[in-house]
Amino acid sequence: MMESIAHVVLWLFVINLGIAFGAGLYEGRIVVPQWLSRSGGSGYRWNAEAARDANVGLRFWAFVTTVPLTLLTLASLVVVWWTPEVVRPWWSGAIAAALVDRAMTFAYFIPTMLRLMKDEASARSEAVAKARQWVNLGYIRHAATLAAWLASLKAFSLLGR
């Protein structure tokens, strides 16, 4: 019974990480350029209104990663011990990478985006600098998600052995 639960949790973890990675790439290539654009002469421009209108945090990410991936990561911390020894190092590595992603998300990405979307009296150059940092740190988060996804796929491939 416990082993079956572990299999289901790992399978859901793999699926969710794959969706999160693909959606993160989509957001970075398609959605973010609508918020942070670059023109030849004037440099970068942050469009807080476009970010507020898109509101991807509540319209998409809350249902894909904020709640489900966080819960699956925490569940994985428990059920990883119910799997064969050969699976544990890979699943544990996936959990560690997912925890990095989750920590970055809750400690930096969500609060920073909420501040960027507000109509604050901050200088445009300050908003652009924060938005560019948000984008650049996103590459680290994408790498953590990719590492978690690949390690979880490897763990899943070893379950039947």
PDB file of C-alpha atoms in Angstrom:
ATOM      1  CA  MET A   1       0.000   0.000   0.000  1.00  0.00           C
ATOM      2  CA  MET A   2       2.700   2.508   1.011  1.00  0.00           C
ATOM      3  CA  GLU A   3       4.731   1.660  -2.070  1.00  0.00           C
ATOM      4  CA  SER A   4       1.701   2.323  -4.296  1.00  0.00           C
ATOM      5  CA  ILE A   5       1.217   5.716  -2.666  1.00  0.00           C
ATOM      6  CA  ALA A   6       4.893   6.495  -3.271  1.00  0.00           C
ATOM      7  CA  HIS A   7       4.532   5.544  -6.948  1.00  0.00           C
ATOM      8  CA  VAL A   8       1.531   7.838  -7.365  1.00  0.00           C
ATOM      9  CA  VAL A   9       3.241  10.740  -5.594  1.00  0.00           C
ATOM     10  CA  LEU A  10       6.371  10.328  -7.716  1.00  0.00           C
ATOM     11  CA  TRP A  11       4.353  10.109 -10.926  1.00  0.00           C
ATOM     12  CA  LEU A  12       2.410  13.274 -10.034  1.00  0.00           C
ATOM     13  CA  PHE A  13       5.691  14.966  -9.058  1.00  0.00           C
ATOM     14  CA  VAL A  14       7.214  14.102 -12.456  1.00  0.00           C
ATOM     15  CA  ILE A  15       4.164  15.356 -14.352  1.00  0.00           C
ATOM     16  CA  ASN A  16       3.901  18.571 -12.351  1.00  0.00           C
ATOM     17  CA  LEU A  17       7.603  19.364 -12.694  1.00  0.00           C
ATOM     18  CA  GLY A  18       7.388  18.852 -16.461  1.00  0.00           C
ATOM     19  CA  ILE A  19       4.428  21.194 -16.710  1.00  0.00           C
ATOM     20  CA  ALA A  20       6.153  23.750 -14.469  1.00  0.00           C
ATOM     21  CA  PHE A  21       9.342  23.670 -16.531  1.00  0.00           C
ATOM     22  CA  GLY A  22       7.521  24.020 -19.846  1.00  0.00           C
ATOM     23  CA  ALA A  23       5.260  26.757 -18.530  1.00  0.00           C
ATOM     24  CA  GLY A  24       8.265  28.610 -17.133  1.00  0.00           C
ATOM     25  CA  LEU A  25       9.936  28.558 -20.535  1.00  0.00           C
ATOM     26  CA  TYR A  26       6.722  29.773 -22.166  1.00  0.00           C
ATOM     27  CA  GLU A  27       6.366  32.575 -19.647  1.00  0.00           C
ATOM     28  CA  GLY A  28       9.963  33.657 -20.150  1.00  0.00           C
ATOM     29  CA  ARG A  29       9.776  33.704 -23.951  1.00  0.00           C
ATOM     30  CA  ILE A  30       6.194  34.860 -24.566  1.00  0.00           C
ATOM     31  CA  VAL A  31       4.691  36.539 -21.500  1.00  0.00           C
ATOM     32  CA  VAL A  32       7.567  38.364 -19.783  1.00  0.00           C
ATOM     33  CA  PRO A  33       8.494  40.377 -22.918  1.00  0.00           C
ATOM     34  CA  GLN A  34       5.028  41.949 -22.669  1.00  0.00           C
ATOM     35  CA  TRP A  35       5.958  43.245 -19.212  1.00  0.00           C
ATOM     36  CA  LEU A  36       9.624  44.040 -19.722  1.00  0.00           C
ATOM     37  CA  SER A  37      10.356  45.250 -23.216  1.00  0.00           C
ATOM     38  CA  ARG A  38      13.456  46.672 -24.804  1.00  0.00           C
ATOM     39  CA  SER A  39      13.611  49.316 -27.464  1.00  0.00           C
ATOM     40  CA  GLY A  40      16.757  50.329 -29.261  1.00  0.00           C
ATOM     41  CA  GLY A  41      17.021  53.924 -28.145  1.00  0.00           C
ATOM     42  CA  SER A  42      15.325  54.080 -24.779  1.00  0.00           C
ATOM     43  CA  GLY A  43      16.484  50.798 -23.254  1.00  0.00           C
ATOM     44  CA  TYR A  44      14.230  48.641 -21.098  1.00  0.00           C
ATOM     45  CA  ARG A  45      10.689  49.567 -20.078  1.00  0.00           C
ATOM     46  CA  TRP A  46       8.664  47.932 -17.284  1.00  0.00           C
ATOM     47  CA  ASN A  47       4.919  47.739 -17.973  1.00  0.00           C
ATOM     48  CA  ALA A  48       3.263  47.168 -14.588  1.00  0.00           C
ATOM     49  CA  GLU A  49      -0.205  47.426 -16.117  1.00  0.00           C
ATOM     50  CA  ALA A  50       0.485  44.525 -18.496  1.00  0.00           C
ATOM     51  CA  ALA A  51       1.791  42.438 -15.590  1.00  0.00           C
ATOM     52  CA  ARG A  52      -1.310  43.253 -13.537  1.00  0.00           C
ATOM     53  CA  ASP A  53      -3.625  42.460 -16.460  1.00  0.00           C
ATOM     54  CA  ALA A  54      -1.939  39.108 -17.081  1.00  0.00           C
ATOM     55  CA  ASN A  55      -1.885  38.288 -13.347  1.00  0.00           C
ATOM     56  CA  VAL A  56      -0.333  34.912 -14.121  1.00  0.00           C
ATOM     57  CA  GLY A  57       0.384  34.268 -10.457  1.00  0.00           C
ATOM     58  CA  LEU A  58      -3.297  33.921  -9.631  1.00  0.00           C
ATOM     59  CA  ARG A  59      -4.586  32.861 -13.037  1.00  0.00           C
ATOM     60  CA  PHE A  60      -2.066  30.084 -13.655  1.00  0.00           C
ATOM     61  CA  TRP A  61       0.845  29.525 -11.265  1.00  0.00           C
ATOM     62  CA  ALA A  62      -1.292  29.139  -8.133  1.00  0.00           C
ATOM     63  CA  PHE A  63      -2.978  26.121  -9.725  1.00  0.00           C
ATOM     64  CA  VAL A  64       0.160  24.609 -11.262  1.00  0.00           C
ATOM     65  CA  THR A  65       3.025  25.155  -8.851  1.00  0.00           C
ATOM     66  CA  THR A  66       2.283  27.407  -5.894  1.00  0.00           C
ATOM     67  CA  VAL A  67      -0.068  24.883  -4.319  1.00  0.00           C
ATOM     68  CA  PRO A  68       0.349  21.531  -6.157  1.00  0.00           C
ATOM     69  CA  LEU A  69       4.128  21.471  -6.597  1.00  0.00           C
ATOM     70  CA  THR A  70       4.664  22.654  -3.048  1.00  0.00           C
ATOM     71  CA  LEU A  71       2.375  19.933  -1.669  1.00  0.00           C
ATOM     72  CA  LEU A  72       3.928  17.259  -3.905  1.00  0.00           C
ATOM     73  CA  THR A  73       7.416  18.315  -2.814  1.00  0.00           C
ATOM     74  CA  LEU A  74       6.439  18.071   0.851  1.00  0.00           C
ATOM     75  CA  ALA A  75       4.675  14.732   0.299  1.00  0.00           C
ATOM     76  CA  SER A  76       7.791  13.480  -1.476  1.00  0.00           C
ATOM     77  CA  LEU A  77       9.866  14.246   1.622  1.00  0.00           C
ATOM     78  CA  VAL A  78       7.784  11.655   3.460  1.00  0.00           C
ATOM     79  CA  VAL A  79       7.115   8.957   0.881  1.00  0.00           C
ATOM     80  CA  VAL A  80      10.617   8.833  -0.608  1.00  0.00           C
ATOM     81  CA  TRP A  81      11.508   6.505   2.287  1.00  0.00           C
ATOM     82  CA  TRP A  82       8.925   3.967   1.104  1.00  0.00           C
ATOM     83  CA  THR A  83      10.756   3.356  -2.173  1.00  0.00           C
ATOM     84  CA  PRO A  84      13.617   0.984  -3.024  1.00  0.00           C
ATOM     85  CA  GLU A  85      17.101   2.202  -2.094  1.00  0.00           C
ATOM     86  CA  VAL A  86      18.114   2.595  -5.726  1.00  0.00           C
ATOM     87  CA  VAL A  87      15.354   5.190  -6.228  1.00  0.00           C
ATOM     88  CA  ARG A  88      16.003   7.308  -3.133  1.00  0.00           C
ATOM     89  CA  PRO A  89      19.128   9.224  -4.213  1.00  0.00           C
ATOM     90  CA  TRP A  90      17.483  10.372  -7.448  1.00  0.00           C
ATOM     91  CA  TRP A  91      14.187  11.258  -5.829  1.00  0.00           C
ATOM     92  CA  SER A  92      15.994  12.982  -2.950  1.00  0.00           C
ATOM     93  CA  GLY A  93      17.984  15.021  -5.464  1.00  0.00           C
ATOM     94  CA  ALA A  94      14.759  15.966  -7.212  1.00  0.00           C
ATOM     95  CA  ILE A  95      13.234  16.975  -3.890  1.00  0.00           C
ATOM     96  CA  ALA A  96      16.283  19.099  -3.035  1.00  0.00           C
ATOM     97  CA  ALA A  97      16.146  20.896  -6.388  1.00  0.00           C
ATOM     98  CA  ALA A  98      12.385  21.411  -6.058  1.00  0.00           C
ATOM     99  CA  LEU A  99      12.900  22.816  -2.551  1.00  0.00           C
ATOM    100  CA  VAL A 100      15.384  25.323  -3.996  1.00  0.00           C
ATOM    101  CA  ASP A 101      12.746  26.323  -6.556  1.00  0.00           C
ATOM    102  CA  ARG A 102      10.015  26.575  -3.915  1.00  0.00           C
ATOM    103  CA  ALA A 103      12.234  28.597  -1.546  1.00  0.00           C
ATOM    104  CA  MET A 104      13.195  31.017  -4.320  1.00  0.00           C
ATOM    105  CA  THR A 105       9.568  31.324  -5.365  1.00  0.00           C
ATOM    106  CA  PHE A 106       8.177  32.133  -1.929  1.00  0.00           C
ATOM    107  CA  ALA A 107      11.122  34.175  -0.636  1.00  0.00           C
ATOM    108  CA  TYR A 108      11.857  36.232  -3.749  1.00  0.00           C
ATOM    109  CA  PHE A 109       9.783  35.750  -6.898  1.00  0.00           C
ATOM    110  CA  ILE A 110       6.259  36.152  -5.515  1.00  0.00           C
ATOM    111  CA  PRO A 111       7.003  39.151  -3.236  1.00  0.00           C
ATOM    112  CA  THR A 112       9.081  40.898  -5.896  1.00  0.00           C
ATOM    113  CA  MET A 113       6.435  40.498  -8.593  1.00  0.00           C
ATOM    114  CA  LEU A 114       3.742  41.739  -6.225  1.00  0.00           C
ATOM    115  CA  ARG A 115       5.821  44.865  -5.573  1.00  0.00           C
ATOM    116  CA  LEU A 116       6.508  45.337  -9.281  1.00  0.00           C
ATOM    117  CA  MET A 117       2.811  45.104 -10.134  1.00  0.00           C
ATOM    118  CA  LYS A 118       1.803  47.761  -7.604  1.00  0.00           C
ATOM    119  CA  ASP A 119       1.625  51.386  -8.561  1.00  0.00           C
ATOM    120  CA  GLU A 120       4.411  52.561  -6.337  1.00  0.00           C
ATOM    121  CA  ALA A 121       6.115  55.896  -6.509  1.00  0.00           C
ATOM    122  CA  SER A 122       9.414  54.177  -7.249  1.00  0.00           C
ATOM    123  CA  ALA A 123      11.513  55.436 -10.106  1.00  0.00           C
ATOM    124  CA  ARG A 124      11.093  53.747 -13.466  1.00  0.00           C
ATOM    125  CA  SER A 125      14.776  52.873 -13.500  1.00  0.00           C
ATOM    126  CA  GLU A 126      14.368  51.114 -10.149  1.00  0.00           C
ATOM    127  CA  ALA A 127      11.401  49.089 -11.432  1.00  0.00           C
ATOM    128  CA  VAL A 128      13.332  48.145 -14.574  1.00  0.00           C
ATOM    129  CA  ALA A 129      16.346  47.071 -12.500  1.00  0.00           C
ATOM    130  CA  LYS A 130      14.143  44.933 -10.231  1.00  0.00           C
ATOM    131  CA  ALA A 131      12.338  43.403 -13.209  1.00  0.00           C
ATOM    132  CA  ARG A 132      15.616  42.581 -14.970  1.00  0.00           C
ATOM    133  CA  GLN A 133      16.943  40.973 -11.790  1.00  0.00           C
ATOM    134  CA  TRP A 134      13.685  38.999 -11.497  1.00  0.00           C
ATOM    135  CA  VAL A 135      14.153  37.737 -15.067  1.00  0.00           C
ATOM    136  CA  ASN A 136      17.843  36.907 -14.584  1.00  0.00           C
ATOM    137  CA  LEU A 137      17.263  35.017 -11.329  1.00  0.00           C
ATOM    138  CA  GLY A 138      14.501  33.164 -13.143  1.00  0.00           C
ATOM    139  CA  TYR A 139      17.182  31.303 -15.089  1.00  0.00           C
ATOM    140  CA  ILE A 140      18.448  29.809 -11.829  1.00  0.00           C
ATOM    141  CA  ARG A 141      14.916  28.809 -10.893  1.00  0.00           C
ATOM    142  CA  HIS A 142      14.422  27.228 -14.342  1.00  0.00           C
ATOM    143  CA  ALA A 143      17.650  25.276 -13.858  1.00  0.00           C
ATOM    144  CA  ALA A 144      16.454  24.033 -10.455  1.00  0.00           C
ATOM    145  CA  THR A 145      13.116  22.970 -11.945  1.00  0.00           C
ATOM    146  CA  LEU A 146      14.847  21.205 -14.836  1.00  0.00           C
ATOM    147  CA  ALA A 147      17.221  19.415 -12.451  1.00  0.00           C
ATOM    148  CA  ALA A 148      14.279  18.336 -10.285  1.00  0.00           C
ATOM    149  CA  TRP A 149      12.339  17.121 -13.312  1.00  0.00           C
ATOM    150  CA  LEU A 150      15.236  15.127 -14.781  1.00  0.00           C
ATOM    151  CA  ALA A 151      16.151  13.577 -11.420  1.00  0.00           C
ATOM    152  CA  SER A 152      12.523  12.649 -10.769  1.00  0.00           C
ATOM    153  CA  LEU A 153      12.282  11.062 -14.229  1.00  0.00           C
ATOM    154  CA  LYS A 154      15.383   8.998 -13.443  1.00  0.00           C
ATOM    155  CA  ALA A 155      13.882   7.978 -10.089  1.00  0.00           C
ATOM    156  CA  PHE A 156      10.664   6.965 -11.807  1.00  0.00           C
ATOM    157  CA  SER A 157      12.577   4.907 -14.372  1.00  0.00           C
ATOM    158  CA  LEU A 158      14.197   2.953 -11.518  1.00  0.00           C
ATOM    159  CA  LEU A 159      10.964   2.126  -9.676  1.00  0.00           C
ATOM    160  CA  GLY A 160      10.374  -1.148 -11.478  1.00  0.00           C
ATOM    161  CA  ARG A 161      13.869  -2.507 -10.868  1.00  0.00           C
TER     162      ARG A 161
END
